[in-house]
CSV table of C-alpha atoms in Angstrom, one decimal:
chain,number,residue,atom,x,y,z
S,1238,UNK,CA,-39.2,-24.8,40.0
S,1239,UNK,CA,-41.8,-23.8,42.4
S,1240,UNK,CA,-43.9,-26.3,43.6
S,1241,UNK,CA,-40.6,-28.8,43.0
S,1242,UNK,CA,-38.8,-30.8,45.9
S,1243,UNK,CA,-35.7,-31.8,45.4
S,1244,UNK,CA,-33.6,-35.0,47.8
S,1245,UNK,CA,-29.9,-35.3,47.7
S,1246,UNK,CA,-28.2,-38.3,48.3
S,1247,UNK,CA,-31.8,-39.6,48.5
S,1248,UNK,CA,-32.3,-42.3,46.5
S,1249,UNK,CA,-35.9,-44.0,45.0
S,1250,UNK,CA,-36.5,-46.9,46.7
S,1251,UNK,CA,-36.1,-44.7,49.9
S,1252,UNK,CA,-38.5,-41.8,48.9
S,1253,UNK,CA,-41.3,-44.1,47.2
S,1254,UNK,CA,-41.2,-46.4,50.4
S,1255,UNK,CA,-41.8,-42.7,52.8
S,1256,UNK,CA,-45.3,-42.6,55.1
S,1257,UNK,CA,-45.0,-39.0,52.5
S,1258,UNK,CA,-44.8,-40.6,49.3
S,1259,UNK,CA,-47.3,-44.2,50.8
S,1260,UNK,CA,-50.2,-41.6,52.1
S,1261,UNK,CA,-50.0,-39.3,48.2
S,1262,UNK,CA,-48.6,-35.8,50.1
S,1263,UNK,CA,-45.9,-36.0,48.3
S,1264,UNK,CA,-44.9,-37.8,44.1
S,1265,UNK,CA,-42.0,-38.1,42.6
S,1266,UNK,CA,-41.5,-37.3,39.8
S,1267,UNK,CA,-38.4,-36.1,37.5
S,1268,UNK,CA,-38.0,-31.8,36.9
S,1269,UNK,CA,-38.2,-32.5,33.1
S,1270,UNK,CA,-41.5,-34.3,33.6
S,1271,UNK,CA,-42.6,-31.6,35.9
S,1272,UNK,CA,-42.5,-28.6,32.8
S,1273,UNK,CA,-45.2,-29.1,30.9
S,1274,UNK,CA,-48.1,-28.8,33.2
S,1275,UNK,CA,-46.4,-25.9,34.3
S,1276,UNK,CA,-45.6,-24.1,30.8
S,1277,UNK,CA,-49.6,-24.6,29.9
S,1278,UNK,CA,-50.5,-23.0,33.2
S,1279,UNK,CA,-53.8,-23.8,34.7
S,1280,UNK,CA,-55.1,-21.5,36.6
S,1281,UNK,CA,-58.8,-22.6,39.3
S,1282,UNK,CA,-62.0,-22.9,37.7
S,1283,UNK,CA,-60.2,-23.3,34.4
S,1284,UNK,CA,-61.6,-26.8,31.6
S,1285,UNK,CA,-57.7,-28.1,30.5
S,1286,UNK,CA,-57.8,-31.5,29.1
S,1287,UNK,CA,-54.7,-34.3,29.4
S,1288,UNK,CA,-54.7,-36.1,26.7
S,1289,UNK,CA,-52.4,-38.5,27.5
S,1290,UNK,CA,-51.9,-38.6,30.9
S,1291,UNK,CA,-50.8,-42.5,32.0
S,1292,UNK,CA,-48.7,-42.4,34.3
S,1293,UNK,CA,-50.2,-39.0,36.1
S,1294,UNK,CA,-48.0,-37.2,37.3
S,1295,UNK,CA,-48.5,-34.3,35.1
S,1296,UNK,CA,-52.7,-34.7,35.6
S,1297,UNK,CA,-52.1,-34.4,39.8
S,1298,UNK,CA,-49.5,-31.5,39.1
S,1299,UNK,CA,-52.4,-29.5,37.2
S,1300,UNK,CA,-55.1,-30.5,39.3
S,1301,UNK,CA,-53.1,-29.6,42.6
S,1302,UNK,CA,-52.3,-26.7,40.7
S,1303,UNK,CA,-55.8,-25.5,40.5
S,1304,UNK,CA,-55.8,-26.4,43.5
S,1305,UNK,CA,-58.7,-29.0,42.9
S,1306,UNK,CA,-61.2,-25.8,41.7
S,1307,UNK,CA,-62.1,-26.8,38.1
S,1308,UNK,CA,-62.3,-29.5,36.0
S,1309,UNK,CA,-59.4,-31.9,34.0
S,1310,UNK,CA,-60.2,-34.6,32.0
S,1311,UNK,CA,-58.2,-37.2,31.2
S,1312,UNK,CA,-57.1,-39.6,28.5
S,1313,UNK,CA,-55.7,-43.2,28.9
S,1314,UNK,CA,-56.2,-45.5,25.9
S,1315,UNK,CA,-54.6,-48.7,27.1
S,1316,UNK,CA,-55.8,-50.8,29.6
S,1317,UNK,CA,-53.3,-51.3,32.3
S,1318,UNK,CA,-51.9,-48.2,32.2
S,1319,UNK,CA,-55.7,-46.5,32.9
S,1320,UNK,CA,-56.0,-48.6,35.5
S,1321,UNK,CA,-52.2,-47.6,36.7
S,1322,UNK,CA,-53.4,-44.0,36.1
S,1323,UNK,CA,-56.7,-44.2,38.5
S,1324,UNK,CA,-54.9,-45.5,41.0
S,1325,UNK,CA,-52.8,-42.5,40.6
S,1326,UNK,CA,-55.0,-40.0,40.7
S,1327,UNK,CA,-56.9,-41.1,43.8
S,1328,UNK,CA,-54.3,-41.2,45.6
S,1329,UNK,CA,-53.1,-37.7,45.2
S,1330,UNK,CA,-56.8,-36.7,46.1
S,1331,UNK,CA,-57.1,-35.4,42.3
S,1332,UNK,CA,-60.2,-34.5,42.5
S,1333,UNK,CA,-61.5,-32.6,39.7
S,1334,UNK,CA,-59.6,-35.1,37.4
S,1335,UNK,CA,-61.9,-37.2,35.5
S,1336,UNK,CA,-60.6,-40.1,33.7
S,1337,UNK,CA,-61.7,-41.8,30.7
S,1338,UNK,CA,-60.4,-44.3,28.9
S,1339,UNK,CA,-60.2,-43.6,25.6
S,1340,UNK,CA,-58.2,-42.9,22.5
S,1341,UNK,CA,-57.0,-38.6,22.0
S,1342,UNK,CA,-57.2,-39.2,18.2
S,1343,UNK,CA,-61.0,-39.4,18.8
S,1344,UNK,CA,-62.7,-37.2,20.9
S,1345,UNK,CA,-66.2,-36.4,20.9
S,1346,UNK,CA,-67.2,-33.7,17.9
S,1347,UNK,CA,-68.6,-32.3,21.4
S,1348,UNK,CA,-65.5,-31.0,22.8
S,1349,UNK,CA,-64.7,-28.7,19.6
S,1350,UNK,CA,-63.3,-25.4,20.9
S,1351,UNK,CA,-64.1,-25.8,24.8
S,1352,UNK,CA,-61.3,-26.3,26.5
S,1353,UNK,CA,-59.4,-23.5,27.9
S,1354,UNK,CA,-55.5,-25.4,27.9
S,1355,UNK,CA,-54.5,-28.5,26.1
S,1356,UNK,CA,-51.9,-30.7,27.5
S,1357,UNK,CA,-49.9,-33.3,24.5
S,1358,UNK,CA,-47.5,-35.0,26.2
S,1359,UNK,CA,-47.1,-37.7,24.4
S,1360,UNK,CA,-45.6,-41.3,23.4
S,1361,UNK,CA,-42.1,-40.4,22.0
S,1362,UNK,CA,-38.8,-41.8,20.7
S,1363,UNK,CA,-37.6,-41.1,24.4
S,1364,UNK,CA,-33.5,-39.9,23.2
S,1365,UNK,CA,-33.5,-37.9,26.2
S,1366,UNK,CA,-33.2,-40.5,28.5
S,1367,UNK,CA,-30.6,-42.0,26.3
S,1368,UNK,CA,-27.6,-42.7,28.6
S,1369,UNK,CA,-24.0,-44.3,27.1
S,1370,UNK,CA,-23.4,-46.0,30.1
S,1371,UNK,CA,-26.2,-48.6,29.5
S,1372,UNK,CA,-28.1,-49.9,26.4
S,1373,UNK,CA,-30.8,-51.0,27.7
S,1374,UNK,CA,-31.1,-47.0,26.8
S,1375,UNK,CA,-30.6,-46.7,23.2
S,1376,UNK,CA,-31.2,-50.1,22.7
S,1377,UNK,CA,-34.5,-49.8,20.6
S,1378,UNK,CA,-33.4,-46.7,18.9
S,1379,UNK,CA,-33.7,-46.2,14.9
S,1380,UNK,CA,-34.6,-43.8,12.3
S,1381,UNK,CA,-37.9,-45.9,12.0
S,1382,UNK,CA,-38.9,-45.4,15.0
S,1383,UNK,CA,-38.8,-42.2,14.9
S,1384,UNK,CA,-41.0,-41.7,11.9
S,1385,UNK,CA,-43.8,-43.7,13.5
S,1386,UNK,CA,-43.3,-42.0,16.3
S,1387,UNK,CA,-44.1,-38.7,14.9
S,1388,UNK,CA,-47.2,-40.0,12.2
S,1389,UNK,CA,-48.7,-41.0,15.5
S,1390,UNK,CA,-48.3,-37.3,17.0
S,1391,UNK,CA,-49.3,-35.4,14.1
S,1392,UNK,CA,-52.0,-36.8,14.9
S,1393,UNK,CA,-52.4,-36.7,18.8
S,1394,UNK,CA,-51.6,-32.7,18.2
S,1395,UNK,CA,-54.0,-32.1,15.5
S,1396,UNK,CA,-56.7,-33.9,17.1
S,1397,UNK,CA,-55.5,-31.6,20.1
S,1398,UNK,CA,-56.1,-28.7,18.5
S,1399,UNK,CA,-59.6,-29.3,18.2
S,1400,UNK,CA,-60.6,-28.9,21.5
S,1401,UNK,CA,-58.3,-25.3,22.4
S,1402,UNK,CA,-61.3,-22.9,22.9
S,1403,UNK,CA,-59.8,-19.3,20.8
S,1404,UNK,CA,-57.6,-17.9,23.3
S,1405,UNK,CA,-56.9,-21.3,25.2
S,1406,UNK,CA,-53.3,-22.5,24.6
S,1407,UNK,CA,-52.9,-25.4,23.6
S,1408,UNK,CA,-48.3,-27.3,25.3
S,1409,UNK,CA,-46.8,-29.7,23.1
S,1410,UNK,CA,-43.9,-31.8,25.1
S,1411,UNK,CA,-42.3,-35.1,24.8
S,1412,UNK,CA,-39.0,-36.8,26.6
S,1413,UNK,CA,-37.2,-37.0,23.0
S,1414,UNK,CA,-34.3,-34.9,21.2
S,1415,UNK,CA,-35.8,-35.7,18.5
S,1416,UNK,CA,-35.8,-32.7,15.6
S,1417,UNK,CA,-39.0,-34.9,13.7
S,1418,UNK,CA,-41.0,-35.3,16.9
S,1419,UNK,CA,-40.5,-31.9,18.2
S,1420,UNK,CA,-39.4,-28.1,16.7
S,1421,UNK,CA,-40.1,-29.9,13.1
S,1422,UNK,CA,-43.5,-31.5,14.3
S,1423,UNK,CA,-44.5,-28.1,15.1
S,1424,UNK,CA,-43.4,-26.3,12.5
S,1425,UNK,CA,-45.5,-28.3,10.5
S,1426,UNK,CA,-48.4,-28.2,12.9
S,1427,UNK,CA,-48.4,-24.2,12.4
S,1428,UNK,CA,-48.0,-24.3,8.7
S,1429,UNK,CA,-51.7,-25.9,8.5
S,1430,UNK,CA,-53.2,-24.4,11.5
S,1431,UNK,CA,-52.9,-20.5,10.6
S,1432,UNK,CA,-55.1,-19.6,13.8
S,1433,UNK,CA,-52.3,-21.3,16.1
S,1434,UNK,CA,-48.9,-18.9,17.0
S,1435,UNK,CA,-45.8,-20.3,19.1
S,1436,UNK,CA,-45.0,-18.6,22.4
S,1437,UNK,CA,-41.8,-18.5,24.0
S,1438,UNK,CA,-41.7,-20.6,27.5
S,1439,UNK,CA,-40.5,-19.5,29.9
S,1440,UNK,CA,-38.8,-22.4,31.4
S,1441,UNK,CA,-36.1,-21.5,34.5
S,1442,UNK,CA,-33.7,-24.0,33.9
S,1443,UNK,CA,-30.1,-23.7,32.9
S,1444,UNK,CA,-29.2,-25.8,29.2
S,1445,UNK,CA,-32.2,-25.1,27.6
S,1446,UNK,CA,-32.2,-24.4,23.7
S,1447,UNK,CA,-35.0,-22.0,22.3
S,1448,UNK,CA,-36.2,-22.3,18.5
S,1449,UNK,CA,-38.8,-20.8,16.9
S,1450,UNK,CA,-40.7,-23.9,17.6
S,1451,UNK,CA,-40.2,-24.5,21.3
S,1452,UNK,CA,-37.8,-24.3,23.9
S,1453,UNK,CA,-35.5,-28.1,23.5
S,1454,UNK,CA,-34.2,-29.1,27.4
S,1455,UNK,CA,-30.7,-30.7,27.3
S,1456,UNK,CA,-30.1,-33.8,29.4
S,1457,UNK,CA,-28.2,-34.0,32.6
S,1458,UNK,CA,-26.9,-35.3,35.7
S,1459,UNK,CA,-29.9,-33.8,37.6
S,1460,UNK,CA,-32.6,-34.5,33.8
S,1461,UNK,CA,-33.7,-36.1,31.6
S,1462,UNK,CA,-34.2,-34.3,28.0
S,1463,UNK,CA,-37.0,-32.4,26.9
S,1464,UNK,CA,-39.1,-30.8,23.6
S,1465,UNK,CA,-42.0,-28.2,25.1
S,1466,UNK,CA,-43.9,-26.4,23.4
S,1467,UNK,CA,-46.5,-23.3,24.3
S,1468,UNK,CA,-49.8,-22.2,20.9
S,1469,UNK,CA,-52.2,-20.4,21.4
S,1470,UNK,CA,-54.7,-20.0,19.5
S,1471,UNK,CA,-55.7,-16.2,18.6
S,1472,UNK,CA,-58.9,-16.9,17.1
């Protein structure tokens, strides 16, 4: 990945306490989490919408990729997460980011078709983070939980799509492996939105499983599992 620096053997606590991290010069982020902005490919001068922005890792990554030129509107509805998110954006010096406490399913109508690119990295059942040696990572799991997330994700994806201008890009992503939240979600969306098409994602990781509706990133010792789908609006 172009702007990732790996620190083999370093502990998370050591990195977080490092002066470069404390000052905001670097940000500790998982490899898989960096993929959605890379697939989105934001450019300097563009207008970008990040629908579910907290804690801010992807938002500030997008701003860095844009060289702090353009506009990023980032949404978070939860009050506590929003405060932490604003702190991250300020610490990273992401001057082009406008932080707004807002439910992404209730986006203002005047935002319709006004963004060059939109990121919908949605809340999910987090199957990509499950580790069999740690019951805490899968104690929450249930089919009911997956279906509940899928209902919310459909609303978020539909809302995000309305904001993409003709010729613009939409990235849908999760940190789960459940088909109901991933490829089936995108398949259903495309059936209802003829103006969007799926485009193959160029992901340079070894353990990936491409599907007709997005790429599954399989979990490894180096990174969690993930799903990323790139959609283009052609009208």
